[in-house]
Structures are given as C-alpha cells and as structure tokens.
Amino acid sequence: MAKAQNRRPKAEILLDDVATLVGARKKLNLECVDFSDPNRPKSCLEVDFPILPINEVAVIEGNADKPIYQVSKYWARRSSSVFRAMLIAGAAKAPESDRQAGAVVWQSFYGNHQGNQAFSRLKVADIFMGGGTTLVEAARLGMNARGNDLNPMAWFVVKSELAAVRREDVEALLGRVNDEVFGAIRPYYAQTCPRGHGGVWIEKASGREMPAGFDPLTLPLSSRKAYAYRGPELIYTFWAKHGPCQAQDCGHRTPLISAPVFATKTMTVTAWQRDCSSCGQSFDVERYAARMAPGEAYVVLESEKAHAVMDEEGRYECPNCGARHEDLKARLTGESVILGKGENKKVELSLVLAPEWLKGAPRVDGQGLPMGGRPGDDAASTSRWYEARARTLSFIEIRGSGLPSEVIHPVTGKKVSTTVGTSAMRQTAGGAQPKKSSFACQESTCGREWDVLEAVRGSGRAGPMAPFAYHAHCPECEAAGDPYSGRYFVPARD
C-alpha cells in the first residue's frame, strides 16, 4: 500500500522530464546508421520505441497551438511529436543494450539536431506527403527532406510551411487577403443571434455606422471591403450528404444520418439552491440560461432537478408554484444577499434533428423542376434544393443526463427518437442495429435499402449535400456572461 501511495503520476514525471530536456536544449550528435550498408546495425526504431512518454506528449500537443501547421487546416493531421520521435528513432543507431533504445530516443527528443552532420546526410522521402508533417519534422531535425503529392493543395500547404519568410511579410500578405477576400465574403457570415442581437456595418473611412437595412451584398465585390462588421457571425456549417434512392419509380433523397443527435455539451452555470417562500419546495436558481440553441424546442428530462433561470433584471419564477422572486445583485455579481455565493453547476445538453427533416426530399420539386445540391448543378436548382430541405428543418434541445431513446416534442406532442437515424437496420441477438454504410429510403411508400456507395455510383454523380445547422458566435452574448461563451446553433434556414 505504501508503494502505491509513493508512486508519482505519469503526467508529473513527464513534465519533469520535459523540463529537464528543454532546459538542456543542447546540440546532439546521435550516431546514425548507414542505410546503404546491407549489413548495417539496427536503428532504435527497429529495437524499441518510447511509446508511453511520446503518447503523453501527443495528447498535450492535440490541445496546443502549432503555428507551422496552422498554415492550413489540412485534413487528417497527424501528431508532429510522434513523427519527430519516429524520425529520430529511425535514424539513430541502437545502443548495445536493446533496453536502452527507447531511452535514447526520448532523451534526444527535445535536443537540437540541426548541427548533426549525420542527420544532414539522411534523405527523407514522403511520396504521399499530404499536409507535410513528415517533411516539416525532418527539416526541423536537419534532415534532407523531399515530398510529393498529386493534390496541388497539399503542394501549396507544404511549400508554405517550409518557406523561409519574414513575419512582417506574412502579416502584410494576410492583411491584404483579409481586405480583398474576407471583405467581399463577410456579408455571408453575418448573423442575427436567437436572442435578438443583430450586427452593425461600419464605414471604415469615416467610422460611421450604417443605418438599419444596409445590405453590403447589393454592392460590387470591390466596394464591400470599405465596410467593417461588428456582431454575430457564422463559425461553421454542418452539412449532410444525401443518399439517392435508385429505384426507377422513386429517386427520393435521404440524409445519411446514423443518429439524430448531432451535438452534445456540458455547460457550467452559477446556481443557488433555495426553498420557495410561497410553496416551501426546493429548486435551483441559475444565473444564466444554459442553452445551445436558444430559439429551438426545449425538453427538460424528468430526472433533472427543478430549476429557474434569472432574466437580465434578476427576476425568476418558482417552477413549482409560479411565485415570482427577484435578486438583481445575484444576477450582476454572482453573489446573492439572501442565498450567498453561487456554486458551479454542470448542465448536460443534447441537440437532436427533428424527424420531419430526416425524411428527406424528392429529386424534383412540386412543379417537376429538378433539385440540385451536387457538384456541377446550376445555382437555381441548388437553391430549390436548399429551400426544400429548409422547410422541415428544426431542432429539439434536450437537457439532462442519461438521454432516453425517445422524448416528447413540446410543441407537437409527438414522440421523437434520439437513437434512430436513416441507416438501414439489421436484426441481431441484441436487437436491431444499424447496417454499416447503408441507408433506408425515407419516402413513405418506398423504404428500400441501399448501400451508400452503390446508390451514389448508380446516380452517376456525387451525392447531393444540404446544410442543416449553423454554429455561430455572438459577442454581445459572450460579454453578458453566456455559459456557452456566446456560441449557439441555429437551423440552416437562411
């Protein structure tokens, strides 16, 4: 028992190791293997690898800023720390004792290898370089790196990552791009938050706020950069690919959604427990509303404790009897004259797509005009498609842990599934389970099942896409203390 108590946490040991290694930051000259020698000795990578400490570093790296790799949000980024360790391990000659190979790599991880002549003679080739993690880490170690990729975007990203540039030149270039490009497209990002906060357009030259109704989209692209914007903005758009039913008498398009829940969040709110002076029953008073989608239908699970939310004036009602109370100081400062200092309370939330939207839409509209939404489709048909998908689009926000398989919609009174999407189902000993990479046509008279790849290939085109949610940010909500830091979700109906 005494041994267990004296054992230090892995994270603490790792931090001490890193502090020692970074503090030293000495030039290292590891002995390398000669890869042209068929009888060469083994490298450290062929003997051992310090997987545990490198894994700890990779976890930390996943939550850290990495300036070089932020040149582009290239997809499927790999942990640079893992590649650095692999390159060192692959190049360094293994020590006589196999048990020391991993230690050699770890002790060399934070060293300065740029002056190592053996490393500079090594050639590293990545013929599928992608975002360039291998090349960047090889260059940082002083190795001779070469890369190739069929994707021109990959070439541009890696070239930018490895370019020798001055900071002021990069900042000047980004400033010009921001003025020319973002100035032209920023109107598409402007939003009005569900709590009613709108944005303001400002004429840069004069600092004058433009009147209500000003629409920069009516201006030529070259003129839009003369205006700045302050207010709610779009952060991200959630898209859903649709599977086209290949039955000749159908052609219905079904969203490929395995489960209706598309966002979950645990928020922290300041709360007080109080007993109502009118009915005597206990409930929680929450300083701010914990919501992901304030404008959408809201369901509170029966397992949740009764609670009330203060308005901007500190007013709230007892959820049991409706008696009105007020505590402005608590709202403004987080400390109540009556109840004392508030405590942090966790609130679990889930966002669910309404079942009407999951039913999909036909490939033609009511007038028989084709719907777009695929690469190469014209703007008019794609506009019809987006409008058709937006008509039935809504969310249900559910508060509480232990999400049940069904909830009752607070407006329609109908049951809404939180587990069943549009995947085709197969029967197993444990019940019905979604089939992998398949969907069931949601047209009311069809219901035929299709493999996703076969259905898309059968159409001869890429599957149609449609947006279903906007993730946005409101600076006014954030400044007011919103638990979600001013962020929110809204259906993609605009």
Short mmCIF file of C-alpha atoms in Angstrom, two decimals:
data_model
loop_
_atom_site.label_atom_id
_atom_site.label_comp_id
_atom_site.label_asym_id
_atom_site.label_seq_id
_atom_site.Cartn_x
_atom_site.Cartn_y
_atom_site.Cartn_z
CA MET A 1 0.00 0.00 0.00
CA ALA A 2 2.88 2.32 0.85
CA LYS A 3 4.39 1.76 -2.60
CA ALA A 4 1.14 2.76 -4.34
CA GLN A 5 0.95 5.99 -2.33
CA ASN A 6 4.53 6.94 -3.23
CA ARG A 7 4.06 6.32 -6.95
CA ARG A 8 4.12 9.61 -8.89
CA PRO A 9 1.55 10.25 -11.64
CA LYS A 10 2.80 9.71 -15.19
CA ALA A 11 1.90 13.26 -16.18
CA GLU A 12 4.01 14.67 -13.32
CA ILE A 13 7.02 12.54 -14.29
CA LEU A 14 6.58 13.58 -17.92
CA LEU A 15 6.58 17.28 -17.01
CA ASP A 16 9.80 16.87 -15.04
CA ASP A 17 11.42 15.04 -17.97
CA VAL A 18 10.33 17.71 -20.43
CA ALA A 19 11.59 20.49 -18.16
CA THR A 20 14.99 18.81 -17.97
CA LEU A 21 15.17 18.17 -21.71
CA VAL A 22 14.01 21.65 -22.72
CA GLY A 23 16.28 23.24 -20.15
CA ALA A 24 19.27 21.48 -21.63
CA ARG A 25 18.35 22.05 -25.30
CA LYS A 26 21.90 21.07 -26.13
CA LYS A 27 23.21 20.20 -29.54
CA LEU A 28 23.13 16.47 -30.07
CA ASN A 29 25.10 14.34 -32.49
CA LEU A 30 23.46 10.94 -32.43
CA GLU A 31 25.28 8.22 -34.32
CA CYS A 32 23.23 7.21 -37.36
CA VAL A 33 23.04 4.00 -39.33
CA ASP A 34 24.29 3.82 -42.90
CA PHE A 35 21.28 2.76 -44.94
CA SER A 36 23.47 1.96 -47.96
CA ASP A 37 25.13 -0.84 -45.99
CA PRO A 38 23.18 -4.11 -46.30
CA ASN A 39 24.87 -5.30 -43.11
CA ARG A 40 24.14 -2.14 -41.15
CA PRO A 41 23.33 -2.32 -37.45
CA LYS A 42 19.75 -1.88 -36.32
CA SER A 43 18.21 1.54 -35.68
CA CYS A 44 16.46 2.38 -32.41
CA LEU A 45 13.10 2.14 -34.17
CA GLU A 46 13.78 -1.50 -35.03
CA VAL A 47 14.53 -2.29 -31.39
CA ASP A 48 12.32 -0.17 -29.13
CA PHE A 49 10.23 2.99 -29.07
CA PRO A 50 9.27 5.20 -26.07
CA ILE A 51 5.59 4.94 -26.83
CA LEU A 52 4.28 5.93 -23.37
CA PRO A 53 6.03 9.32 -22.95
CA ILE A 54 5.55 10.17 -26.64
CA ASN A 55 1.85 9.37 -26.29
CA GLU A 56 1.65 11.76 -23.33
CA VAL A 57 3.28 14.49 -25.43
CA ALA A 58 0.91 13.79 -28.33
CA VAL A 59 -2.10 14.23 -26.01
CA ILE A 60 -0.79 17.61 -24.84
CA GLU A 61 0.01 18.60 -28.43
CA GLY A 62 -3.52 17.85 -29.52
CA ASN A 63 -4.76 20.74 -27.38
CA ALA A 64 -1.97 23.18 -28.22
CA ASP A 65 -1.35 25.74 -30.94
CA LYS A 66 1.14 24.63 -33.59
CA PRO A 67 1.93 27.71 -35.71
CA ILE A 68 3.60 25.91 -38.63
CA TYR A 69 0.71 23.51 -39.07
CA GLN A 70 -1.88 26.27 -38.80
CA VAL A 71 -0.87 27.46 -42.26
CA SER A 72 -3.83 25.31 -43.32
CA LYS A 73 -6.44 23.15 -41.63
CA TYR A 74 -5.34 20.26 -43.83
CA TRP A 75 -7.47 17.20 -43.12
CA ALA A 76 -6.25 14.17 -41.12
CA ARG A 77 -3.38 15.97 -39.41
CA ARG A 78 -1.06 13.60 -37.54
CA SER A 79 0.71 14.42 -34.28
CA SER A 80 4.03 16.08 -35.15
CA SER A 81 5.55 14.84 -31.89
CA VAL A 82 5.03 11.22 -32.98
CA PHE A 83 6.68 11.85 -36.34
CA ARG A 84 9.63 13.62 -34.75
CA ALA A 85 10.19 10.67 -32.42
CA MET A 86 9.86 8.17 -35.29
CA LEU A 87 12.39 10.05 -37.41
CA ILE A 88 14.90 10.19 -34.55
CA ALA A 89 14.31 6.51 -33.76
CA GLY A 90 14.58 5.53 -37.42
CA ALA A 91 17.87 7.38 -37.90
CA ALA A 92 19.73 6.70 -34.64
CA LYS A 93 21.91 3.65 -34.20
CA ALA A 94 20.58 1.35 -31.49
CA PRO A 95 22.78 1.05 -28.37
CA GLU A 96 24.35 -2.24 -27.38
CA SER A 97 21.61 -2.83 -24.86
CA ASP A 98 18.23 -3.13 -26.58
CA ARG A 99 16.55 -1.95 -23.40
CA GLN A 100 18.23 1.47 -23.78
CA ALA A 101 16.97 2.17 -27.33
CA GLY A 102 13.73 3.80 -26.22
CA ALA A 103 15.58 5.90 -23.64
CA VAL A 104 18.00 7.17 -26.32
CA VAL A 105 15.08 8.40 -28.42
CA TRP A 106 13.25 10.05 -25.53
CA GLN A 107 16.39 11.70 -24.16
CA SER A 108 17.09 13.09 -27.63
CA PHE A 109 13.54 14.24 -28.37
CA TYR A 110 13.96 17.90 -27.36
CA GLY A 111 17.60 18.16 -28.36
CA ASN A 112 18.97 20.42 -31.11
CA HIS A 113 19.90 18.15 -34.02
CA GLN A 114 20.44 20.87 -36.63
CA GLY A 115 24.23 20.63 -36.41
CA ASN A 116 24.36 16.84 -36.68
CA GLN A 117 26.27 16.06 -39.89
CA ALA A 118 24.95 12.51 -39.88
CA PHE A 119 21.34 13.78 -39.84
CA SER A 120 22.05 16.29 -42.62
CA ARG A 121 23.21 13.45 -44.89
CA LEU A 122 19.99 11.49 -44.40
CA LYS A 123 17.40 11.73 -47.17
CA VAL A 124 13.74 11.53 -46.16
CA ALA A 125 11.18 10.96 -48.93
CA ASP A 126 7.42 11.15 -48.46
CA ILE A 127 5.77 10.44 -51.81
CA PHE A 128 2.28 10.95 -50.35
CA MET A 129 3.15 13.98 -48.24
CA GLY A 130 -0.36 15.35 -47.62
CA GLY A 131 -0.14 18.17 -45.07
CA GLY A 132 3.62 17.73 -44.72
CA THR A 133 4.06 16.56 -41.14
CA THR A 134 6.89 14.19 -42.07
CA LEU A 135 8.72 16.82 -44.12
CA VAL A 136 8.41 19.60 -41.57
CA GLU A 137 9.66 17.43 -38.71
CA ALA A 138 12.52 16.07 -40.87
CA ALA A 139 13.54 19.64 -41.77
CA ARG A 140 13.44 20.66 -38.10
CA LEU A 141 15.85 17.81 -37.36
CA GLY A 142 18.22 19.00 -40.11
CA MET A 143 17.48 16.13 -42.49
CA ASN A 144 17.32 16.40 -46.28
CA ALA A 145 13.57 16.16 -46.93
CA ARG A 146 11.72 15.65 -50.22
CA GLY A 147 7.98 15.30 -50.76
CA ASN A 148 5.43 14.72 -53.47
CA ASP A 149 1.64 14.61 -53.76
CA LEU A 150 -0.94 14.55 -56.55
CA ASN A 151 -3.07 17.08 -54.70
CA PRO A 152 -1.99 20.64 -55.63
CA MET A 153 -3.42 21.89 -52.33
CA ALA A 154 -1.00 19.60 -50.46
CA TRP A 155 1.88 21.01 -52.50
CA PHE A 156 0.85 24.58 -51.71
CA VAL A 157 0.39 23.87 -47.98
CA VAL A 158 3.77 22.16 -47.56
CA LYS A 159 5.56 24.77 -49.67
CA SER A 160 4.11 27.47 -47.40
CA GLU A 161 5.06 25.58 -44.24
CA LEU A 162 8.68 25.23 -45.33
CA ALA A 163 9.15 28.64 -46.94
CA ALA A 164 11.76 30.99 -45.46
CA VAL A 165 9.79 34.17 -44.84
CA ARG A 166 9.77 37.19 -42.58
CA ARG A 167 6.93 37.61 -40.09
CA GLU A 168 6.14 41.14 -41.25
CA ASP A 169 5.83 39.97 -44.87
CA VAL A 170 3.40 37.23 -43.88
CA GLU A 171 1.31 39.62 -41.78
CA ALA A 172 1.20 42.14 -44.61
CA LEU A 173 0.08 39.47 -47.06
CA LEU A 174 -2.61 38.20 -44.69
CA GLY A 175 -3.79 41.77 -44.22
CA ARG A 176 -4.23 42.21 -47.97
CA VAL A 177 -6.02 38.87 -48.27
CA ASN A 178 -8.29 39.81 -45.39
CA ASP A 179 -9.18 43.14 -47.02
CA GLU A 180 -9.73 41.77 -50.51
CA VAL A 181 -11.26 38.34 -49.87
CA PHE A 182 -12.86 38.46 -46.45
CA GLY A 183 -14.15 41.95 -47.11
CA ALA A 184 -16.04 40.57 -50.11
CA ILE A 185 -17.46 37.42 -48.47
CA ARG A 186 -18.05 38.65 -44.92
CA PRO A 187 -21.71 39.54 -45.59
CA TYR A 188 -22.36 35.80 -45.95
CA TYR A 189 -21.14 35.27 -42.38
CA ALA A 190 -23.26 37.96 -40.70
CA GLN A 191 -25.99 36.58 -38.45
CA THR A 192 -28.73 37.64 -36.05
CA CYS A 193 -28.50 35.62 -32.85
CA PRO A 194 -31.61 33.84 -31.46
CA ARG A 195 -31.70 36.29 -28.54
CA GLY A 196 -32.25 39.16 -30.98
CA HIS A 197 -28.76 40.67 -31.11
CA GLY A 198 -28.02 41.93 -34.60
CA GLY A 199 -24.85 43.19 -36.26
CA VAL A 200 -23.72 46.63 -37.35
CA TRP A 201 -21.92 47.60 -40.56
CA ILE A 202 -19.35 50.38 -40.25
CA GLU A 203 -17.85 52.54 -42.96
CA LYS A 204 -14.12 52.20 -42.36
CA ALA A 205 -13.07 55.60 -43.71
CA SER A 206 -15.44 57.63 -41.54
CA GLY A 207 -16.22 55.20 -38.71
CA ARG A 208 -19.92 55.85 -39.34
CA GLU A 209 -22.41 53.11 -38.50
CA MET A 210 -24.64 52.30 -41.43
CA PRO A 211 -28.42 52.59 -40.98
CA ALA A 212 -30.68 49.58 -40.46
CA GLY A 213 -31.41 47.84 -43.72
CA PHE A 214 -27.95 48.41 -45.16
CA ASP A 215 -27.12 45.35 -47.27
CA PRO A 216 -23.48 45.02 -48.43
CA LEU A 217 -24.50 42.18 -50.76
CA THR A 218 -26.04 44.82 -53.04
CA LEU A 219 -22.57 46.37 -53.51
CA PRO A 220 -19.98 45.26 -56.06
CA LEU A 221 -17.33 42.93 -54.64
CA SER A 222 -14.66 45.63 -54.92
CA SER A 223 -16.72 48.04 -52.80
CA ARG A 224 -17.52 45.72 -49.89
CA LYS A 225 -14.04 45.95 -48.39
CA ALA A 226 -14.79 49.57 -47.45
CA TYR A 227 -17.08 48.31 -44.66
CA ALA A 228 -16.35 46.50 -41.41
CA TYR A 229 -18.80 44.39 -39.44
CA ARG A 230 -19.43 44.01 -35.72
CA GLY A 231 -21.88 41.47 -34.38
CA PRO A 232 -22.93 37.79 -34.52
CA GLU A 233 -21.04 35.73 -37.10
CA LEU A 234 -21.10 32.26 -38.57
CA ILE A 235 -18.33 29.95 -37.33
CA TYR A 236 -19.14 26.66 -39.02
CA THR A 237 -21.75 24.98 -41.20
CA PHE A 238 -22.91 21.40 -40.66
CA TRP A 239 -23.65 19.58 -43.93
CA ALA A 240 -25.35 16.26 -44.62
CA LYS A 241 -24.80 14.15 -47.70
CA HIS A 242 -27.97 12.52 -49.04
CA GLY A 243 -28.35 9.06 -50.47
CA PRO A 244 -30.30 8.97 -53.78
CA CYS A 245 -32.72 6.05 -53.96
CA GLN A 246 -32.01 4.15 -57.17
CA ALA A 247 -35.47 2.68 -57.64
CA GLN A 248 -36.77 3.96 -61.02
CA ASP A 249 -40.13 4.91 -59.57
CA CYS A 250 -38.62 6.76 -56.61
CA GLY A 251 -35.36 8.78 -56.71
CA HIS A 252 -36.04 10.15 -53.22
CA ARG A 253 -33.07 11.67 -51.41
CA THR A 254 -32.45 10.59 -47.81
CA PRO A 255 -29.98 12.32 -45.45
CA LEU A 256 -27.24 9.94 -44.36
CA ILE A 257 -27.67 10.41 -40.62
CA SER A 258 -26.92 7.40 -38.40
CA ALA A 259 -28.35 9.07 -35.27
CA PRO A 260 -30.40 12.28 -34.79
CA VAL A 261 -28.12 13.68 -32.03
CA PHE A 262 -25.53 15.90 -33.70
CA ALA A 263 -24.17 17.97 -30.80
CA THR A 264 -23.69 17.48 -27.06
CA LYS A 265 -22.32 19.88 -24.48
CA THR A 266 -21.78 20.05 -20.73
CA MET A 267 -22.05 23.66 -19.55
CA THR A 268 -21.18 25.21 -16.21
CA VAL A 269 -23.59 27.74 -14.69
CA THR A 270 -23.65 29.64 -11.42
CA ALA A 271 -26.58 28.40 -9.35
CA TRP A 272 -28.16 28.64 -5.91
CA GLN A 273 -30.46 26.21 -4.13
CA ARG A 274 -33.43 27.85 -2.49
CA ASP A 275 -36.71 26.98 -0.86
CA CYS A 276 -39.64 28.91 -2.25
CA SER A 277 -41.12 31.29 0.33
CA SER A 278 -44.60 30.63 -1.09
CA CYS A 279 -44.80 26.84 -1.51
CA GLY A 280 -41.75 25.73 0.50
CA GLN A 281 -40.47 23.45 -2.23
CA SER A 282 -36.78 23.37 -3.20
CA PHE A 283 -35.38 24.30 -6.59
CA ASP A 284 -32.20 25.65 -8.19
CA VAL A 285 -31.86 29.25 -9.33
CA GLU A 286 -29.49 29.58 -12.29
CA ARG A 287 -27.83 32.88 -13.11
CA TYR A 288 -27.85 32.35 -16.90
CA ALA A 289 -29.73 30.09 -19.30
CA ALA A 290 -27.69 27.07 -20.34
CA ARG A 291 -28.71 26.62 -23.97
CA MET A 292 -27.03 25.55 -27.20
CA ALA A 293 -29.93 26.53 -29.47
CA PRO A 294 -31.96 29.22 -27.63
CA GLY A 295 -34.58 29.58 -30.36
CA GLU A 296 -35.45 25.88 -30.69
CA ALA A 297 -37.84 23.49 -28.95
CA TYR A 298 -36.66 22.63 -25.43
CA VAL A 299 -37.17 19.45 -23.42
CA VAL A 300 -36.13 19.01 -19.77
CA LEU A 301 -35.86 15.38 -18.68
CA GLU A 302 -37.82 14.29 -15.62
CA SER A 303 -34.55 13.30 -13.95
CA GLU A 304 -33.47 16.97 -13.86
CA LYS A 305 -33.94 18.90 -10.64
CA ALA A 306 -36.49 21.70 -10.82
CA HIS A 307 -34.81 24.97 -11.73
CA ALA A 308 -35.48 28.56 -12.68
CA VAL A 309 -33.36 30.94 -14.76
CA MET A 310 -32.90 34.63 -13.94
CA ASP A 311 -33.68 37.24 -16.54
CA GLU A 312 -31.47 40.31 -17.05
CA GLU A 313 -33.10 42.03 -14.08
CA GLY A 314 -32.59 39.07 -11.76
CA ARG A 315 -36.25 38.04 -11.85
CA TYR A 316 -37.34 34.39 -11.85
CA GLU A 317 -40.35 32.21 -11.02
CA CYS A 318 -40.61 29.17 -8.81
CA PRO A 319 -41.03 26.18 -11.19
CA ASN A 320 -43.34 24.52 -8.66
CA CYS A 321 -45.92 27.21 -7.84
CA GLY A 322 -45.07 30.14 -10.15
CA ALA A 323 -44.29 32.56 -7.33
CA ARG A 324 -42.13 35.45 -8.51
CA HIS A 325 -38.78 36.33 -6.96
CA GLU A 326 -36.06 38.87 -7.71
CA ASP A 327 -32.33 39.10 -6.91
CA LEU A 328 -30.60 41.66 -9.10
CA LYS A 329 -27.31 41.54 -7.17
CA ALA A 330 -27.03 37.81 -7.73
CA ARG A 331 -27.55 38.31 -11.46
CA LEU A 332 -24.94 41.09 -11.65
CA THR A 333 -22.25 39.75 -9.31
CA GLY A 334 -22.87 36.04 -8.80
CA GLU A 335 -23.39 36.57 -5.08
CA SER A 336 -26.86 36.76 -3.53
CA VAL A 337 -27.77 38.82 -0.47
CA ILE A 338 -30.18 36.06 0.58
CA LEU A 339 -28.50 32.90 -0.69
CA GLY A 340 -24.81 33.81 -0.57
CA LYS A 341 -22.24 32.99 -3.20
CA GLY A 342 -23.39 30.78 -6.06
CA GLU A 343 -21.82 27.42 -6.84
CA ASN A 344 -20.82 25.93 -10.18
CA LYS A 345 -23.40 23.52 -11.57
CA LYS A 346 -23.00 21.18 -14.54
CA VAL A 347 -25.77 21.07 -17.14
CA GLU A 348 -25.77 18.42 -19.87
CA LEU A 349 -27.39 19.28 -23.22
CA SER A 350 -28.04 17.42 -26.48
CA LEU A 351 -29.24 18.70 -29.86
CA VAL A 352 -31.47 16.44 -31.93
CA LEU A 353 -32.62 16.81 -35.53
CA ALA A 354 -36.41 16.83 -35.86
CA PRO A 355 -37.77 13.66 -37.53
CA GLU A 356 -39.51 15.61 -40.32
CA TRP A 357 -36.14 16.67 -41.75
CA LEU A 358 -34.78 13.12 -41.61
CA LYS A 359 -37.50 12.07 -44.08
CA GLY A 360 -35.52 13.77 -46.86
CA ALA A 361 -36.93 15.25 -50.05
CA PRO A 362 -37.71 14.19 -53.65
CA ARG A 363 -35.34 14.83 -56.56
CA VAL A 364 -37.85 17.23 -58.18
CA ASP A 365 -39.99 20.00 -56.68
CA GLY A 366 -43.78 20.39 -56.83
CA GLN A 367 -43.58 21.80 -60.38
CA GLY A 368 -41.45 18.92 -61.59
CA LEU A 369 -38.27 21.04 -61.70
CA PRO A 370 -35.06 19.18 -60.82
CA MET A 371 -33.37 19.75 -57.47
CA GLY A 372 -29.62 20.42 -57.37
CA GLY A 373 -27.19 20.24 -54.49
CA ARG A 374 -24.49 18.26 -56.32
CA PRO A 375 -21.16 19.48 -57.71
CA GLY A 376 -21.84 20.91 -61.16
CA ASP A 377 -25.54 21.62 -60.58
CA ASP A 378 -26.69 25.13 -61.53
CA ALA A 379 -27.45 27.74 -58.88
CA ALA A 380 -31.21 27.79 -59.49
CA SER A 381 -31.70 24.05 -58.96
CA THR A 382 -29.42 24.05 -55.92
CA SER A 383 -31.37 26.98 -54.47
CA ARG A 384 -34.59 24.99 -54.89
CA TRP A 385 -32.95 22.04 -53.12
CA TYR A 386 -31.74 24.12 -50.17
CA GLU A 387 -35.14 25.75 -49.80
CA ALA A 388 -36.90 22.39 -49.88
CA ARG A 389 -34.62 20.99 -47.19
CA ALA A 390 -35.01 24.09 -45.02
CA ARG A 391 -38.83 23.87 -44.86
CA THR A 392 -38.89 20.98 -42.40
CA LEU A 393 -35.68 21.81 -40.56
CA SER A 394 -35.76 22.28 -36.79
CA PHE A 395 -34.01 21.04 -33.64
CA ILE A 396 -35.01 19.75 -30.24
CA GLU A 397 -32.67 20.66 -27.40
CA ILE A 398 -32.73 18.18 -24.52
CA ARG A 399 -31.49 18.97 -21.04
CA GLY A 400 -30.37 16.15 -18.74
CA SER A 401 -28.01 13.21 -18.47
CA GLY A 402 -28.81 9.67 -19.49
CA LEU A 403 -30.50 10.57 -22.77
CA PRO A 404 -33.57 8.34 -23.27
CA SER A 405 -34.30 6.65 -26.59
CA GLU A 406 -37.40 8.85 -27.06
CA VAL A 407 -38.69 12.22 -25.89
CA ILE A 408 -41.98 14.04 -26.39
CA HIS A 409 -41.80 17.11 -28.63
CA PRO A 410 -43.02 20.06 -26.51
CA VAL A 411 -44.94 21.63 -29.43
CA THR A 412 -46.32 18.73 -31.47
CA GLY A 413 -46.70 16.27 -28.61
CA LYS A 414 -45.25 13.52 -30.83
CA LYS A 415 -42.54 11.05 -29.86
CA VAL A 416 -39.07 11.90 -31.16
CA SER A 417 -36.34 9.27 -31.34
CA THR A 418 -32.86 10.16 -30.15
CA THR A 419 -31.28 6.96 -31.49
CA VAL A 420 -32.86 6.05 -34.83
CA GLY A 421 -31.49 7.83 -37.88
CA THR A 422 -31.83 6.84 -41.52
CA SER A 423 -29.44 3.88 -41.57
CA ALA A 424 -30.79 0.55 -42.77
CA MET A 425 -31.22 -1.82 -39.82
CA ARG A 426 -30.26 -5.42 -39.27
CA GLN A 427 -31.58 -7.78 -36.64
CA THR A 428 -29.11 -9.15 -34.10
CA ALA A 429 -29.37 -11.10 -30.86
CA GLY A 430 -29.23 -7.77 -29.04
CA GLY A 431 -31.96 -6.20 -31.19
CA ALA A 432 -31.95 -4.03 -34.30
CA GLN A 433 -28.59 -2.46 -35.17
CA PRO A 434 -27.66 0.00 -37.97
CA LYS A 435 -26.07 -1.59 -41.03
CA LYS A 436 -22.70 -0.15 -41.86
CA SER A 437 -22.57 2.28 -44.82
CA SER A 438 -26.21 1.80 -45.79
CA PHE A 439 -29.48 3.71 -45.64
CA ALA A 440 -33.19 3.11 -45.96
CA CYS A 441 -35.13 5.35 -48.34
CA GLN A 442 -37.39 7.55 -46.22
CA GLU A 443 -40.03 8.09 -48.90
CA SER A 444 -43.28 6.98 -47.25
CA THR A 445 -44.18 4.36 -49.89
CA CYS A 446 -40.66 3.10 -50.62
CA GLY A 447 -38.40 2.15 -47.70
CA ARG A 448 -35.96 0.20 -49.87
CA GLU A 449 -32.45 -0.30 -48.52
CA TRP A 450 -29.28 0.75 -50.33
CA ASP A 451 -25.56 0.55 -49.89
CA VAL A 452 -24.39 4.19 -49.81
CA LEU A 453 -21.55 3.72 -52.31
CA GLU A 454 -23.71 1.72 -54.73
CA ALA A 455 -26.53 4.28 -54.58
CA VAL A 456 -24.21 7.22 -55.25
CA ARG A 457 -22.41 5.40 -58.06
CA GLY A 458 -25.72 4.39 -59.58
CA SER A 459 -26.74 8.04 -59.85
CA GLY A 460 -23.67 8.77 -61.95
CA ARG A 461 -22.98 11.86 -59.84
CA ALA A 462 -21.77 12.77 -56.37
CA GLY A 463 -24.43 12.59 -53.67
CA PRO A 464 -26.35 15.84 -53.03
CA MET A 465 -25.41 17.88 -49.97
CA ALA A 466 -27.52 20.18 -47.83
CA PRO A 467 -26.65 22.33 -44.82
CA PHE A 468 -28.62 21.63 -41.67
CA ALA A 469 -27.01 23.67 -38.86
CA TYR A 470 -25.07 26.88 -38.39
CA HIS A 471 -22.70 27.18 -35.45
CA ALA A 472 -22.29 30.89 -34.75
CA HIS A 473 -20.96 33.34 -32.18
CA CYS A 474 -22.50 36.45 -30.66
CA PRO A 475 -20.03 38.84 -28.95
CA GLU A 476 -22.86 40.56 -27.08
CA CYS A 477 -24.00 37.26 -25.52
CA GLU A 478 -20.43 36.42 -24.58
CA ALA A 479 -19.93 39.83 -22.92
CA ALA A 480 -23.15 39.29 -20.95
CA GLY A 481 -21.76 36.07 -19.39
CA ASP A 482 -23.44 33.43 -21.55
CA PRO A 483 -22.35 29.92 -20.36
CA TYR A 484 -21.65 28.85 -23.96
CA SER A 485 -19.29 31.85 -24.43
CA GLY A 486 -21.66 33.47 -26.91
CA ARG A 487 -21.82 30.46 -29.23
CA TYR A 488 -25.09 28.97 -30.44
CA PHE A 489 -26.67 26.67 -33.03
CA VAL A 490 -29.45 27.62 -35.42
CA PRO A 491 -31.09 25.63 -38.25
CA ALA A 492 -29.61 26.43 -41.66
CA ARG A 493 -32.73 28.09 -42.99
CA ASP A 494 -31.31 31.42 -44.26
#
